[in-house]
Amino acid sequence: NRRLSMLAISAAIALSGTLTFADNALDRVMKNGVLKVATDANWAPQSFLNDKNEMDGFDVAVAREIATRLGVEVEFVTPSWDIITAGNWSGRWDMSVGSMTPTVSRAEVLSFPEVYYYTPASIAVHADSPYQNVGDLNGEVVGATTASTFELYLQKDLTIDAEGVPSFEYLVTPGELRSYKDGTAALDDLRLGDGVRINAMVGSLPAILAAIESGYPVRVLGEPVFYEPLAVAIDRGDAEFNNKVAGIVRKMKEDGTLKALSQKWYGIDYTLSLIHISEPTRQAE
């Protein structure tokens, strides 16, 4: 009937509009003169608001450099991590530079033009906690960011879709998994004391070390539990934008830009292959 026909037409138009956003991101960016980048405003040293209330950090610097090489300005937006990883952005932003691990499930809705660095994923506990080994946390309350690789690891459902990733084992079975909007929120609960809210959290080693440096009473427990290749992400289905971004990031590797940014923010070259990564000693910024 006529009503059903109109609904079908409306659905087709909506779908067409969605595909247009995905298929023409580069044209949109160049026309508007702005690259909209999704990242986190509370995840130092990757991305955070500095004392001037401006976005800062390693991921922010990488995004700014990509925009510069595109010849456009950069604008940052800060949706929640689960919304970013869900894909189907419909043009709300153009790219994620947020230290995202390419996983099999994420690759169903997102494309990963290029890995730009690698980090260990580690477990943090309160400085006064009794735990000596990762296995000591079996049955305890462990926190992680919602929809993150750290949460997937604790759920024993992590598959990383990238070559050269070292194999890993699930070394802890939490009695309770507590989800957080970001890693800083988990660290904020952990700093209150062992078991006050959580007993441990899984997160990025650089973020944990940055928290320790800023005075958080936490410590790293054991060796990294897995290693993450971290990539720029875009909505799936845009080969032109994918190839353009991939070429820019590769050039940033070749000319030493990514190495310099990594050393500035982490005190170590995290752009090296996974097998060369070791725990860093952060240098003054």
PDB file of C-alpha atoms in Angstrom:
ATOM      1  CA  ASN A   1       0.000   0.000   0.000  1.00  0.00           C
ATOM      2  CA  ARG A   2       0.957   3.670  -0.264  1.00  0.00           C
ATOM      3  CA  ARG A   3       2.011   3.971   3.370  1.00  0.00           C
ATOM      4  CA  LEU A   4       4.358   0.998   3.159  1.00  0.00           C
ATOM      5  CA  SER A   5       5.794   2.323  -0.088  1.00  0.00           C
ATOM      6  CA  MET A   6       6.541   5.686   1.500  1.00  0.00           C
ATOM      7  CA  LEU A   7       8.166   3.985   4.490  1.00  0.00           C
ATOM      8  CA  ALA A   8      10.346   1.957   2.145  1.00  0.00           C
ATOM      9  CA  ILE A   9      11.378   5.099   0.260  1.00  0.00           C
ATOM     10  CA  SER A  10      12.166   6.908   3.509  1.00  0.00           C
ATOM     11  CA  ALA A  11      14.279   3.989   4.683  1.00  0.00           C
ATOM     12  CA  ALA A  12      16.158   3.935   1.396  1.00  0.00           C
ATOM     13  CA  ILE A  13      16.853   7.667   1.639  1.00  0.00           C
ATOM     14  CA  ALA A  14      18.093   7.280   5.213  1.00  0.00           C
ATOM     15  CA  LEU A  15      20.366   4.413   4.220  1.00  0.00           C
ATOM     16  CA  SER A  16      21.636   6.387   1.242  1.00  0.00           C
ATOM     17  CA  GLY A  17      22.469   9.297   3.510  1.00  0.00           C
ATOM     18  CA  THR A  18      24.396   7.027   5.862  1.00  0.00           C
ATOM     19  CA  LEU A  19      26.401   5.571   3.018  1.00  0.00           C
ATOM     20  CA  THR A  20      27.123   9.041   1.671  1.00  0.00           C
ATOM     21  CA  PHE A  21      28.698  10.014   4.983  1.00  0.00           C
ATOM     22  CA  ALA A  22      30.904   6.904   4.968  1.00  0.00           C
ATOM     23  CA  ASP A  23      31.816   7.051   1.289  1.00  0.00           C
ATOM     24  CA  ASN A  24      32.706  10.764   1.075  1.00  0.00           C
ATOM     25  CA  ALA A  25      34.562  11.548   4.295  1.00  0.00           C
ATOM     26  CA  LEU A  26      37.617  12.938   2.510  1.00  0.00           C
ATOM     27  CA  ASP A  27      35.489  15.206   0.316  1.00  0.00           C
ATOM     28  CA  ARG A  28      33.581  16.407   3.379  1.00  0.00           C
ATOM     29  CA  VAL A  29      36.774  17.113   5.341  1.00  0.00           C
ATOM     30  CA  MET A  30      38.407  19.000   2.478  1.00  0.00           C
ATOM     31  CA  LYS A  31      35.255  20.986   1.698  1.00  0.00           C
ATOM     32  CA  ASN A  32      34.698  22.016   5.322  1.00  0.00           C
ATOM     33  CA  GLY A  33      38.390  22.524   6.020  1.00  0.00           C
ATOM     34  CA  VAL A  34      37.979  20.642   9.311  1.00  0.00           C
ATOM     35  CA  LEU A  35      38.878  17.114  10.435  1.00  0.00           C
ATOM     36  CA  LYS A  36      36.571  16.045  13.277  1.00  0.00           C
ATOM     37  CA  VAL A  37      38.365  13.617  15.559  1.00  0.00           C
ATOM     38  CA  ALA A  38      36.783  11.547  18.323  1.00  0.00           C
ATOM     39  CA  THR A  39      38.967  10.918  21.351  1.00  0.00           C
ATOM     40  CA  ASP A  40      38.877  10.958  25.173  1.00  0.00           C
ATOM     41  CA  ALA A  41      39.152  14.097  27.317  1.00  0.00           C
ATOM     42  CA  ASN A  42      40.179  12.192  30.458  1.00  0.00           C
ATOM     43  CA  TRP A  43      42.873   9.687  29.554  1.00  0.00           C
ATOM     44  CA  ALA A  44      46.323  11.161  30.158  1.00  0.00           C
ATOM     45  CA  PRO A  45      48.874  11.009  28.691  1.00  0.00           C
ATOM     46  CA  GLN A  46      47.043   9.930  25.541  1.00  0.00           C
ATOM     47  CA  SER A  47      44.386  12.652  25.547  1.00  0.00           C
ATOM     48  CA  PHE A  48      43.194  15.092  28.190  1.00  0.00           C
ATOM     49  CA  LEU A  49      42.260  18.701  28.919  1.00  0.00           C
ATOM     50  CA  ASN A  50      45.344  20.637  30.006  1.00  0.00           C
ATOM     51  CA  ASP A  51      45.582  23.630  32.370  1.00  0.00           C
ATOM     52  CA  LYS A  52      44.466  25.919  29.543  1.00  0.00           C
ATOM     53  CA  ASN A  53      41.340  23.787  29.044  1.00  0.00           C
ATOM     54  CA  GLU A  54      42.721  22.644  25.683  1.00  0.00           C
ATOM     55  CA  MET A  55      42.970  19.099  24.374  1.00  0.00           C
ATOM     56  CA  ASP A  56      46.500  17.737  24.786  1.00  0.00           C
ATOM     57  CA  GLY A  57      48.424  14.466  24.812  1.00  0.00           C
ATOM     58  CA  PHE A  58      49.959  11.936  22.451  1.00  0.00           C
ATOM     59  CA  ASP A  59      46.775  11.009  20.565  1.00  0.00           C
ATOM     60  CA  VAL A  60      45.828  14.678  20.292  1.00  0.00           C
ATOM     61  CA  ALA A  61      49.244  15.525  18.847  1.00  0.00           C
ATOM     62  CA  VAL A  62      48.945  12.680  16.334  1.00  0.00           C
ATOM     63  CA  ALA A  63      45.501  13.897  15.266  1.00  0.00           C
ATOM     64  CA  ARG A  64      46.733  17.466  14.883  1.00  0.00           C
ATOM     65  CA  GLU A  65      49.580  16.280  12.669  1.00  0.00           C
ATOM     66  CA  ILE A  66      47.249  14.242  10.459  1.00  0.00           C
ATOM     67  CA  ALA A  67      45.033  17.307  10.030  1.00  0.00           C
ATOM     68  CA  THR A  68      48.039  19.488   9.220  1.00  0.00           C
ATOM     69  CA  ARG A  69      49.162  17.075   6.513  1.00  0.00           C
ATOM     70  CA  LEU A  70      45.650  17.083   5.087  1.00  0.00           C
ATOM     71  CA  GLY A  71      45.816  20.875   5.030  1.00  0.00           C
ATOM     72  CA  VAL A  72      42.812  21.366   7.335  1.00  0.00           C
ATOM     73  CA  GLU A  73      42.002  22.393  10.918  1.00  0.00           C
ATOM     74  CA  VAL A  74      41.211  19.827  13.602  1.00  0.00           C
ATOM     75  CA  GLU A  75      38.169  19.714  15.884  1.00  0.00           C
ATOM     76  CA  PHE A  76      37.920  17.278  18.789  1.00  0.00           C
ATOM     77  CA  VAL A  77      34.744  15.613  20.036  1.00  0.00           C
ATOM     78  CA  THR A  78      34.532  13.335  23.056  1.00  0.00           C
ATOM     79  CA  PRO A  79      31.731  10.757  22.779  1.00  0.00           C
ATOM     80  CA  SER A  80      31.863   7.756  25.084  1.00  0.00           C
ATOM     81  CA  TRP A  81      34.132   4.892  24.094  1.00  0.00           C
ATOM     82  CA  ASP A  82      31.311   2.422  23.500  1.00  0.00           C
ATOM     83  CA  ILE A  83      29.701   4.851  21.017  1.00  0.00           C
ATOM     84  CA  ILE A  84      32.986   5.351  19.155  1.00  0.00           C
ATOM     85  CA  THR A  85      33.656   1.621  18.858  1.00  0.00           C
ATOM     86  CA  ALA A  86      30.065   0.948  17.730  1.00  0.00           C
ATOM     87  CA  GLY A  87      30.823   2.543  14.326  1.00  0.00           C
ATOM     88  CA  ASN A  88      28.128   3.864  11.975  1.00  0.00           C
ATOM     89  CA  TRP A  89      29.077   7.424  12.911  1.00  0.00           C
ATOM     90  CA  SER A  90      26.912   9.003  10.169  1.00  0.00           C
ATOM     91  CA  GLY A  91      29.305  11.905   9.730  1.00  0.00           C
ATOM     92  CA  ARG A  92      29.194  13.044  13.368  1.00  0.00           C
ATOM     93  CA  TRP A  93      32.988  12.796  13.295  1.00  0.00           C
ATOM     94  CA  ASP A  94      35.467  11.650  10.671  1.00  0.00           C
ATOM     95  CA  MET A  95      38.091   9.682  12.540  1.00  0.00           C
ATOM     96  CA  SER A  96      39.015   8.225  15.898  1.00  0.00           C
ATOM     97  CA  VAL A  97      42.544   8.813  17.155  1.00  0.00           C
ATOM     98  CA  GLY A  98      42.033   7.222  20.532  1.00  0.00           C
ATOM     99  CA  SER A  99      44.497   4.350  20.862  1.00  0.00           C
ATOM    100  CA  MET A 100      42.021   1.806  19.501  1.00  0.00           C
ATOM    101  CA  THR A 101      42.992  -1.840  19.122  1.00  0.00           C
ATOM    102  CA  PRO A 102      41.817  -3.436  15.852  1.00  0.00           C
ATOM    103  CA  THR A 103      39.712  -6.411  16.939  1.00  0.00           C
ATOM    104  CA  VAL A 104      37.690  -8.804  14.817  1.00  0.00           C
ATOM    105  CA  SER A 105      34.369  -7.509  16.157  1.00  0.00           C
ATOM    106  CA  ARG A 106      35.307  -3.856  15.649  1.00  0.00           C
ATOM    107  CA  ALA A 107      36.413  -4.581  12.081  1.00  0.00           C
ATOM    108  CA  GLU A 108      32.789  -5.436  11.281  1.00  0.00           C
ATOM    109  CA  VAL A 109      31.867  -1.735  11.546  1.00  0.00           C
ATOM    110  CA  LEU A 110      35.180   0.155  11.382  1.00  0.00           C
ATOM    111  CA  SER A 111      38.272   0.296   9.194  1.00  0.00           C
ATOM    112  CA  PHE A 112      41.777   0.683  10.597  1.00  0.00           C
ATOM    113  CA  PRO A 113      43.941   2.532   8.060  1.00  0.00           C
ATOM    114  CA  GLU A 114      47.193   2.151   9.987  1.00  0.00           C
ATOM    115  CA  VAL A 115      48.628   1.108  13.344  1.00  0.00           C
ATOM    116  CA  TYR A 116      50.541   4.071  14.763  1.00  0.00           C
ATOM    117  CA  TYR A 117      51.955   2.634  17.993  1.00  0.00           C
ATOM    118  CA  TYR A 118      51.923  -0.327  20.380  1.00  0.00           C
ATOM    119  CA  THR A 119      51.491  -0.567  24.148  1.00  0.00           C
ATOM    120  CA  PRO A 120      51.367  -3.200  26.882  1.00  0.00           C
ATOM    121  CA  ALA A 121      48.127  -3.798  28.767  1.00  0.00           C
ATOM    122  CA  SER A 122      48.770  -4.222  32.477  1.00  0.00           C
ATOM    123  CA  ILE A 123      47.036  -4.733  35.793  1.00  0.00           C
ATOM    124  CA  ALA A 124      47.153  -2.117  38.530  1.00  0.00           C
ATOM    125  CA  VAL A 125      46.406  -2.681  42.214  1.00  0.00           C
ATOM    126  CA  HIS A 126      46.498  -0.382  45.221  1.00  0.00           C
ATOM    127  CA  ALA A 127      49.997   0.225  46.536  1.00  0.00           C
ATOM    128  CA  ASP A 128      49.071  -1.331  49.899  1.00  0.00           C
ATOM    129  CA  SER A 129      47.285  -4.375  48.496  1.00  0.00           C
ATOM    130  CA  PRO A 130      48.510  -7.874  49.412  1.00  0.00           C
ATOM    131  CA  TYR A 131      48.531  -9.237  45.855  1.00  0.00           C
ATOM    132  CA  GLN A 132      51.837 -10.491  44.502  1.00  0.00           C
ATOM    133  CA  ASN A 133      50.743 -12.339  41.368  1.00  0.00           C
ATOM    134  CA  VAL A 134      48.034 -11.755  38.777  1.00  0.00           C
ATOM    135  CA  GLY A 135      46.419 -15.058  39.749  1.00  0.00           C
ATOM    136  CA  ASP A 136      45.876 -13.710  43.268  1.00  0.00           C
ATOM    137  CA  LEU A 137      43.053 -11.606  41.789  1.00  0.00           C
ATOM    138  CA  ASN A 138      40.881 -14.611  40.918  1.00  0.00           C
ATOM    139  CA  GLY A 139      37.487 -14.053  42.502  1.00  0.00           C
ATOM    140  CA  GLU A 140      38.148 -10.384  43.264  1.00  0.00           C
ATOM    141  CA  VAL A 141      36.532  -7.219  41.881  1.00  0.00           C
ATOM    142  CA  VAL A 142      38.413  -5.982  38.810  1.00  0.00           C
ATOM    143  CA  GLY A 143      37.582  -2.884  36.772  1.00  0.00           C
ATOM    144  CA  ALA A 144      38.035  -1.900  33.113  1.00  0.00           C
ATOM    145  CA  THR A 145      36.684   0.585  30.580  1.00  0.00           C
ATOM    146  CA  THR A 146      33.357  -0.369  29.011  1.00  0.00           C
ATOM    147  CA  ALA A 147      33.714  -1.929  25.522  1.00  0.00           C
ATOM    148  CA  SER A 148      37.518  -1.861  25.768  1.00  0.00           C
ATOM    149  CA  THR A 149      40.030  -4.596  25.000  1.00  0.00           C
ATOM    150  CA  PHE A 150      40.724  -4.631  28.740  1.00  0.00           C
ATOM    151  CA  GLU A 151      37.101  -5.522  29.461  1.00  0.00           C
ATOM    152  CA  LEU A 152      37.126  -8.127  26.683  1.00  0.00           C
ATOM    153  CA  TYR A 153      40.245  -9.634  28.218  1.00  0.00           C
ATOM    154  CA  LEU A 154      38.528  -9.980  31.589  1.00  0.00           C
ATOM    155  CA  GLN A 155      35.507 -11.491  29.815  1.00  0.00           C
ATOM    156  CA  LYS A 156      37.899 -13.927  28.082  1.00  0.00           C
ATOM    157  CA  ASP A 157      36.591 -12.795  24.707  1.00  0.00           C
ATOM    158  CA  LEU A 158      39.507 -10.841  23.222  1.00  0.00           C
ATOM    159  CA  THR A 159      40.596 -11.413  19.616  1.00  0.00           C
ATOM    160  CA  ILE A 160      42.988  -8.841  18.145  1.00  0.00           C
ATOM    161  CA  ASP A 161      42.765  -8.467  14.377  1.00  0.00           C
ATOM    162  CA  ALA A 162      46.362  -7.567  13.551  1.00  0.00           C
ATOM    163  CA  GLU A 163      49.482  -9.395  12.427  1.00  0.00           C
ATOM    164  CA  GLY A 164      52.455  -9.900  14.697  1.00  0.00           C
ATOM    165  CA  VAL A 165      50.565  -9.763  17.974  1.00  0.00           C
ATOM    166  CA  PRO A 166      52.152 -11.997  20.635  1.00  0.00           C
ATOM    167  CA  SER A 167      49.914 -14.740  21.978  1.00  0.00           C
ATOM    168  CA  PHE A 168      48.486 -14.266  25.459  1.00  0.00           C
ATOM    169  CA  GLU A 169      46.699 -16.240  28.146  1.00  0.00           C
ATOM    170  CA  TYR A 170      43.768 -15.304  30.352  1.00  0.00           C
ATOM    171  CA  LEU A 171      45.509 -15.149  33.718  1.00  0.00           C
ATOM    172  CA  VAL A 172      42.706 -13.834  35.911  1.00  0.00           C
ATOM    173  CA  THR A 173      39.050 -14.731  36.463  1.00  0.00           C
ATOM    174  CA  PRO A 174      37.347 -11.889  38.353  1.00  0.00           C
ATOM    175  CA  GLY A 175      34.622 -12.631  40.822  1.00  0.00           C
ATOM    176  CA  GLU A 176      33.044  -9.380  39.596  1.00  0.00           C
ATOM    177  CA  LEU A 177      33.846  -7.282  36.546  1.00  0.00           C
ATOM    178  CA  ARG A 178      33.109  -3.595  37.087  1.00  0.00           C
ATOM    179  CA  SER A 179      32.791  -1.405  33.978  1.00  0.00           C
ATOM    180  CA  TYR A 180      33.851   2.250  33.811  1.00  0.00           C
ATOM    181  CA  LYS A 181      33.442   5.068  31.298  1.00  0.00           C
ATOM    182  CA  ASP A 182      37.236   5.378  31.071  1.00  0.00           C
ATOM    183  CA  GLY A 183      40.452   4.144  32.659  1.00  0.00           C
ATOM    184  CA  THR A 184      40.849   7.216  34.839  1.00  0.00           C
ATOM    185  CA  ALA A 185      37.523   6.528  36.535  1.00  0.00           C
ATOM    186  CA  ALA A 186      38.704   2.998  37.360  1.00  0.00           C
ATOM    187  CA  LEU A 187      41.985   4.344  38.741  1.00  0.00           C
ATOM    188  CA  ASP A 188      40.064   6.898  40.806  1.00  0.00           C
ATOM    189  CA  ASP A 189      38.154   4.076  42.489  1.00  0.00           C
ATOM    190  CA  LEU A 190      41.297   1.986  42.938  1.00  0.00           C
ATOM    191  CA  ARG A 191      43.174   4.814  44.640  1.00  0.00           C
ATOM    192  CA  LEU A 192      40.599   4.788  47.475  1.00  0.00           C
ATOM    193  CA  GLY A 193      42.112   1.568  48.805  1.00  0.00           C
ATOM    194  CA  ASP A 194      42.130  -2.146  48.168  1.00  0.00           C
ATOM    195  CA  GLY A 195      38.577  -3.476  48.041  1.00  0.00           C
ATOM    196  CA  VAL A 196      36.918  -0.160  48.910  1.00  0.00           C
ATOM    197  CA  ARG A 197      35.345  -0.303  45.457  1.00  0.00           C
ATOM    198  CA  ILE A 198      37.615  -2.536  43.401  1.00  0.00           C
ATOM    199  CA  ASN A 199      40.706  -4.639  43.984  1.00  0.00           C
ATOM    200  CA  ALA A 200      42.381  -4.048  40.626  1.00  0.00           C
ATOM    201  CA  MET A 201      41.965  -2.605  37.148  1.00  0.00           C
ATOM    202  CA  VAL A 202      43.250  -3.553  33.715  1.00  0.00           C
ATOM    203  CA  GLY A 203      44.434  -0.700  31.510  1.00  0.00           C
ATOM    204  CA  SER A 204      47.114   0.799  29.332  1.00  0.00           C
ATOM    205  CA  LEU A 205      50.537   0.663  30.980  1.00  0.00           C
ATOM    206  CA  PRO A 206      51.414   4.247  29.951  1.00  0.00           C
ATOM    207  CA  ALA A 207      48.189   5.517  31.536  1.00  0.00           C
ATOM    208  CA  ILE A 208      48.868   3.580  34.742  1.00  0.00           C
ATOM    209  CA  LEU A 209      52.434   4.906  34.909  1.00  0.00           C
ATOM    210  CA  ALA A 210      51.172   8.449  34.326  1.00  0.00           C
ATOM    211  CA  ALA A 211      48.743   8.020  37.244  1.00  0.00           C
ATOM    212  CA  ILE A 212      51.561   6.778  39.494  1.00  0.00           C
ATOM    213  CA  GLU A 213      53.716   9.741  38.448  1.00  0.00           C
ATOM    214  CA  SER A 214      50.902  12.131  39.360  1.00  0.00           C
ATOM    215  CA  GLY A 215      50.634  10.657  42.867  1.00  0.00           C
ATOM    216  CA  TYR A 216      48.090   7.842  42.626  1.00  0.00           C
ATOM    217  CA  PRO A 217      48.866   5.205  45.324  1.00  0.00           C
ATOM    218  CA  VAL A 218      48.778   2.277  42.893  1.00  0.00           C
ATOM    219  CA  ARG A 219      51.340  -0.136  41.481  1.00  0.00           C
ATOM    220  CA  VAL A 220      51.688  -2.372  38.455  1.00  0.00           C
ATOM    221  CA  LEU A 221      51.134  -6.053  39.230  1.00  0.00           C
ATOM    222  CA  GLY A 222      53.309  -8.527  37.323  1.00  0.00           C
ATOM    223  CA  GLU A 223      54.140  -8.448  33.634  1.00  0.00           C
ATOM    224  CA  PRO A 224      51.820  -7.099  30.909  1.00  0.00           C
ATOM    225  CA  VAL A 225      48.888  -9.429  30.283  1.00  0.00           C
ATOM    226  CA  PHE A 226      48.743  -8.698  26.549  1.00  0.00           C
ATOM    227  CA  TYR A 227      50.114  -6.269  23.979  1.00  0.00           C
ATOM    228  CA  GLU A 228      48.026  -3.933  21.863  1.00  0.00           C
ATOM    229  CA  PRO A 229      48.617  -2.603  18.375  1.00  0.00           C
ATOM    230  CA  LEU A 230      46.810   0.746  18.340  1.00  0.00           C
ATOM    231  CA  ALA A 231      45.324   2.185  15.175  1.00  0.00           C
ATOM    232  CA  VAL A 232      43.580   5.160  13.671  1.00  0.00           C
ATOM    233  CA  ALA A 233      39.952   4.216  12.969  1.00  0.00           C
ATOM    234  CA  ILE A 234      37.369   5.409  10.443  1.00  0.00           C
ATOM    235  CA  ASP A 235      33.878   4.277   9.511  1.00  0.00           C
ATOM    236  CA  ARG A 236      33.959   1.164   7.376  1.00  0.00           C
ATOM    237  CA  GLY A 237      33.379   1.438   3.634  1.00  0.00           C
ATOM    238  CA  ASP A 238      35.487   4.437   2.598  1.00  0.00           C
ATOM    239  CA  ALA A 239      38.500   3.207   0.618  1.00  0.00           C
ATOM    240  CA  GLU A 240      39.602   6.677  -0.538  1.00  0.00           C
ATOM    241  CA  PHE A 241      39.723   8.123   2.984  1.00  0.00           C
ATOM    242  CA  ASN A 242      41.291   4.921   4.313  1.00  0.00           C
ATOM    243  CA  ASN A 243      44.136   5.054   1.783  1.00  0.00           C
ATOM    244  CA  LYS A 244      44.746   8.769   2.317  1.00  0.00           C
ATOM    245  CA  VAL A 245      44.987   8.432   6.097  1.00  0.00           C
ATOM    246  CA  ALA A 246      47.110   5.286   5.863  1.00  0.00           C
ATOM    247  CA  GLY A 247      49.589   7.079   3.614  1.00  0.00           C
ATOM    248  CA  ILE A 248      49.866  10.027   6.004  1.00  0.00           C
ATOM    249  CA  VAL A 249      50.461   7.828   9.068  1.00  0.00           C
ATOM    250  CA  ARG A 250      53.064   5.741   7.234  1.00  0.00           C
ATOM    251  CA  LYS A 251      54.879   8.926   6.258  1.00  0.00           C
ATOM    252  CA  MET A 252      54.783  10.064   9.894  1.00  0.00           C
ATOM    253  CA  LYS A 253      56.507   6.815  10.819  1.00  0.00           C
ATOM    254  CA  GLU A 254      59.104   7.126   8.076  1.00  0.00           C
ATOM    255  CA  ASP A 255      60.095  10.716   8.821  1.00  0.00           C
ATOM    256  CA  GLY A 256      60.379  10.168  12.589  1.00  0.00           C
ATOM    257  CA  THR A 257      57.378  12.296  13.612  1.00  0.00           C
ATOM    258  CA  LEU A 258      55.599   9.493  15.487  1.00  0.00           C
ATOM    259  CA  LYS A 259      58.827   8.455  17.214  1.00  0.00           C
ATOM    260  CA  ALA A 260      59.420  12.008  18.431  1.00  0.00           C
ATOM    261  CA  LEU A 261      55.853  12.338  19.737  1.00  0.00           C
ATOM    262  CA  SER A 262      56.065   8.981  21.509  1.00  0.00           C
ATOM    263  CA  GLN A 263      59.327   9.910  23.185  1.00  0.00           C
ATOM    264  CA  LYS A 264      57.887  13.263  24.256  1.00  0.00           C
ATOM    265  CA  TRP A 265      54.798  11.807  25.901  1.00  0.00           C
ATOM    266  CA  TYR A 266      55.981   8.367  27.032  1.00  0.00           C
ATOM    267  CA  GLY A 267      59.739   8.597  27.312  1.00  0.00           C
ATOM    268  CA  ILE A 268      60.118   5.620  24.972  1.00  0.00           C
ATOM    269  CA  ASP A 269      59.547   4.835  21.319  1.00  0.00           C
ATOM    270  CA  TYR A 270      56.263   2.941  21.379  1.00  0.00           C
ATOM    271  CA  THR A 271      56.136   2.954  17.576  1.00  0.00           C
ATOM    272  CA  LEU A 272      58.537   0.006  17.540  1.00  0.00           C
ATOM    273  CA  SER A 273      57.294  -3.523  16.908  1.00  0.00           C
ATOM    274  CA  LEU A 274      55.677  -5.300  19.837  1.00  0.00           C
ATOM    275  CA  ILE A 275      58.638  -7.560  20.585  1.00  0.00           C
ATOM    276  CA  HIS A 276      60.833  -4.549  21.378  1.00  0.00           C
ATOM    277  CA  ILE A 277      58.536  -2.971  23.934  1.00  0.00           C
ATOM    278  CA  SER A 278      59.637  -2.847  27.560  1.00  0.00           C
ATOM    279  CA  GLU A 279      58.429  -0.866  30.548  1.00  0.00           C
ATOM    280  CA  PRO A 280      59.426   2.782  30.061  1.00  0.00           C
ATOM    281  CA  THR A 281      60.914   5.326  32.348  1.00  0.00           C
ATOM    282  CA  ARG A 282      58.973   8.490  31.589  1.00  0.00           C
ATOM    283  CA  GLN A 283      61.001  11.621  30.980  1.00  0.00           C
ATOM    284  CA  ALA A 284      59.935  15.127  31.866  1.00  0.00           C
ATOM    285  CA  GLU A 285      57.663  16.746  29.296  1.00  0.00           C
TER     286      GLU A 285
END
